[in-house]
CSV table of C-alpha atoms in Angstrom, one decimal:
chain,number,residue,atom,x,y,z
A,1,MET,CA,72.8,-39.5,-38.1
A,2,GLN,CA,73.0,-38.1,-34.6
A,3,ILE,CA,69.8,-36.3,-33.5
A,4,THR,CA,70.3,-33.7,-30.7
A,5,ASP,CA,66.6,-33.3,-29.7
A,6,THR,CA,64.9,-36.7,-29.9
A,7,ILE,CA,61.6,-35.4,-28.6
A,8,ALA,CA,61.4,-32.7,-31.2
A,9,ASP,CA,62.2,-35.3,-33.8
A,10,LEU,CA,59.2,-37.5,-32.5
A,11,LEU,CA,56.8,-34.5,-32.6
A,12,THR,CA,58.0,-33.5,-36.1
A,13,ARG,CA,57.6,-37.0,-37.5
A,14,ILE,CA,54.0,-37.1,-36.0
A,15,ARG,CA,53.2,-33.6,-37.3
A,16,ASN,CA,54.5,-34.4,-40.9
A,17,ALA,CA,52.8,-37.8,-41.1
A,18,ASN,CA,49.6,-36.2,-39.8
A,19,SER,CA,49.6,-33.5,-42.4
A,20,ALA,CA,50.4,-36.0,-45.1
A,21,LYS,CA,47.5,-38.2,-43.8
A,22,HIS,CA,49.6,-41.3,-43.3
A,23,ALA,CA,48.1,-44.2,-41.4
A,24,THR,CA,51.3,-44.9,-39.3
A,25,VAL,CA,54.6,-43.3,-38.6
A,26,ASP,CA,57.8,-45.0,-37.4
A,27,VAL,CA,60.2,-43.4,-34.9
A,28,PRO,CA,63.3,-44.8,-33.2
A,29,ALA,CA,62.4,-46.1,-29.7
A,30,SER,CA,63.4,-44.8,-26.3
A,31,ASN,CA,61.7,-44.9,-22.9
A,32,VAL,CA,60.9,-41.2,-23.0
A,33,LYS,CA,59.3,-41.5,-26.5
A,34,LYS,CA,57.3,-44.6,-25.3
A,35,ALA,CA,56.0,-42.6,-22.3
A,36,ILE,CA,55.0,-39.6,-24.5
A,37,THR,CA,53.3,-41.9,-27.0
A,38,GLN,CA,51.4,-43.6,-24.2
A,39,ILE,CA,50.1,-40.3,-23.1
A,40,LEU,CA,48.9,-39.5,-26.6
A,41,VAL,CA,47.1,-42.9,-26.7
A,42,ASP,CA,45.5,-42.3,-23.2
A,43,GLU,CA,44.4,-38.8,-24.2
A,44,GLY,CA,42.9,-40.0,-27.5
A,45,TYR,CA,45.2,-38.2,-29.9
A,46,VAL,CA,46.5,-41.4,-31.6
A,47,LYS,CA,44.9,-44.9,-32.0
A,48,GLY,CA,47.8,-46.8,-30.6
A,49,PHE,CA,51.4,-47.8,-30.9
A,50,GLN,CA,53.6,-50.9,-30.9
A,51,VAL,CA,57.2,-51.4,-30.2
A,52,ILE,CA,59.0,-53.4,-32.9
A,53,GLU,CA,62.3,-55.0,-31.8
A,54,ASP,CA,65.0,-54.9,-34.5
A,55,GLY,CA,67.9,-56.1,-32.5
A,56,LYS,CA,69.2,-52.6,-32.0
A,57,GLN,CA,67.3,-49.6,-30.6
A,58,GLY,CA,63.8,-50.7,-31.6
A,59,ILE,CA,61.1,-48.8,-33.5
A,60,ILE,CA,57.9,-47.4,-32.2
A,61,ARG,CA,55.1,-47.6,-34.9
A,62,ILE,CA,52.4,-45.1,-34.1
A,63,THR,CA,49.0,-45.5,-35.6
A,64,LEU,CA,47.5,-42.0,-36.2
A,65,LYS,CA,43.9,-41.1,-35.6
A,66,TYR,CA,41.6,-39.1,-38.0
A,67,GLY,CA,38.1,-37.8,-37.7
A,68,ASP,CA,35.4,-37.3,-40.3
A,69,ASN,CA,36.6,-36.5,-43.9
A,70,LYS,CA,40.1,-37.7,-42.9
A,71,SER,CA,40.6,-34.6,-40.7
A,72,PRO,CA,43.5,-35.0,-38.3
A,73,ILE,CA,42.7,-35.3,-34.5
A,74,ILE,CA,46.0,-33.6,-33.7
A,75,THR,CA,45.7,-30.0,-34.9
A,76,GLY,CA,48.8,-28.7,-33.3
A,77,LEU,CA,52.1,-29.9,-31.7
A,78,ARG,CA,54.7,-27.6,-30.3
A,79,ARG,CA,58.0,-28.4,-28.5
A,80,VAL,CA,58.3,-26.0,-25.5
A,81,SER,CA,61.5,-26.9,-23.6
A,82,LYS,CA,64.5,-27.1,-25.9
A,83,PRO,CA,68.1,-28.2,-25.3
A,84,GLY,CA,69.2,-24.5,-25.6
A,85,LEU,CA,66.4,-23.2,-23.4
A,86,ARG,CA,64.8,-25.4,-20.7
A,87,ILE,CA,61.3,-24.4,-19.5
A,88,TYR,CA,60.3,-25.4,-16.0
A,89,SER,CA,57.1,-24.8,-14.2
A,90,SER,CA,55.7,-25.4,-10.7
A,91,CYS,CA,52.3,-27.2,-10.4
A,92,GLU,CA,50.6,-23.8,-9.5
A,93,ASP,CA,52.0,-22.1,-12.6
A,94,MET,CA,51.4,-25.1,-15.0
A,95,PRO,CA,50.3,-23.7,-18.3
A,96,LYS,CA,46.8,-24.5,-19.7
A,97,VAL,CA,46.9,-25.3,-23.4
A,98,ARG,CA,44.1,-23.7,-25.4
A,99,LYS,CA,42.3,-22.8,-22.2
A,100,GLY,CA,42.1,-26.5,-21.2
A,101,LEU,CA,41.3,-27.9,-24.6
A,102,GLY,CA,44.8,-29.2,-25.2
A,103,ILE,CA,47.4,-30.9,-23.0
A,104,ALA,CA,50.9,-30.1,-21.9
A,105,ILE,CA,53.4,-33.0,-21.5
A,106,VAL,CA,55.6,-32.5,-18.4
A,107,SER,CA,58.6,-34.4,-17.2
A,108,THR,CA,58.4,-34.6,-13.4
A,109,SER,CA,60.0,-36.6,-10.6
A,110,LYS,CA,57.0,-38.9,-10.8
A,111,GLY,CA,57.6,-39.6,-14.6
A,112,ILE,CA,56.3,-38.1,-17.8
A,113,VAL,CA,52.7,-36.9,-17.2
A,114,THR,CA,50.1,-34.5,-18.5
A,115,ASP,CA,49.7,-31.0,-17.0
A,116,LYS,CA,46.4,-32.1,-15.3
A,117,LYS,CA,48.1,-35.1,-13.7
A,118,ALA,CA,51.0,-33.0,-12.5
A,119,ARG,CA,48.6,-30.6,-10.8
A,120,GLU,CA,46.9,-33.6,-9.1
A,121,LEU,CA,50.3,-35.0,-8.0
A,122,ASN,CA,51.3,-31.5,-6.9
A,123,VAL,CA,54.6,-31.7,-8.7
A,124,GLY,CA,56.3,-29.3,-11.1
A,125,GLY,CA,58.8,-30.1,-13.8
A,126,GLU,CA,60.1,-29.5,-17.3
A,127,VAL,CA,57.3,-28.6,-19.8
A,128,LEU,CA,58.2,-30.8,-22.9
A,129,ALA,CA,55.4,-30.1,-25.4
A,130,PHE,CA,51.9,-28.7,-26.0
A,131,ILE,CA,49.4,-30.7,-28.0
A,132,TRP,CA,46.0,-29.6,-29.1
């Protein structure tokens, strides 16, 4: 099956597994998805991930993180820039997610980074997703 928006597919799989309280979720691997997943690990939204080589594309196995009473750490995921409507932002106009309580994942010329890192690097780019 051909998927048009692979980042939206990644976020949807994480959102669905999170709401179903699964321990892990598998997604087809790509460099962009690895970068986004690494940001989620660095920011503390997921426990970790590993790349499983299957001789083809590979699989990213993401280990989800839960708080007390199995409450999910990720309370919201939203795809911002879509294939039909790209959303770009300069570093000065970079959106703050939930007044700074969440993160925005941004694709810049310096790679895929959080909104905070993009402001530090003084670069703008395509706003991929909001996570809180």
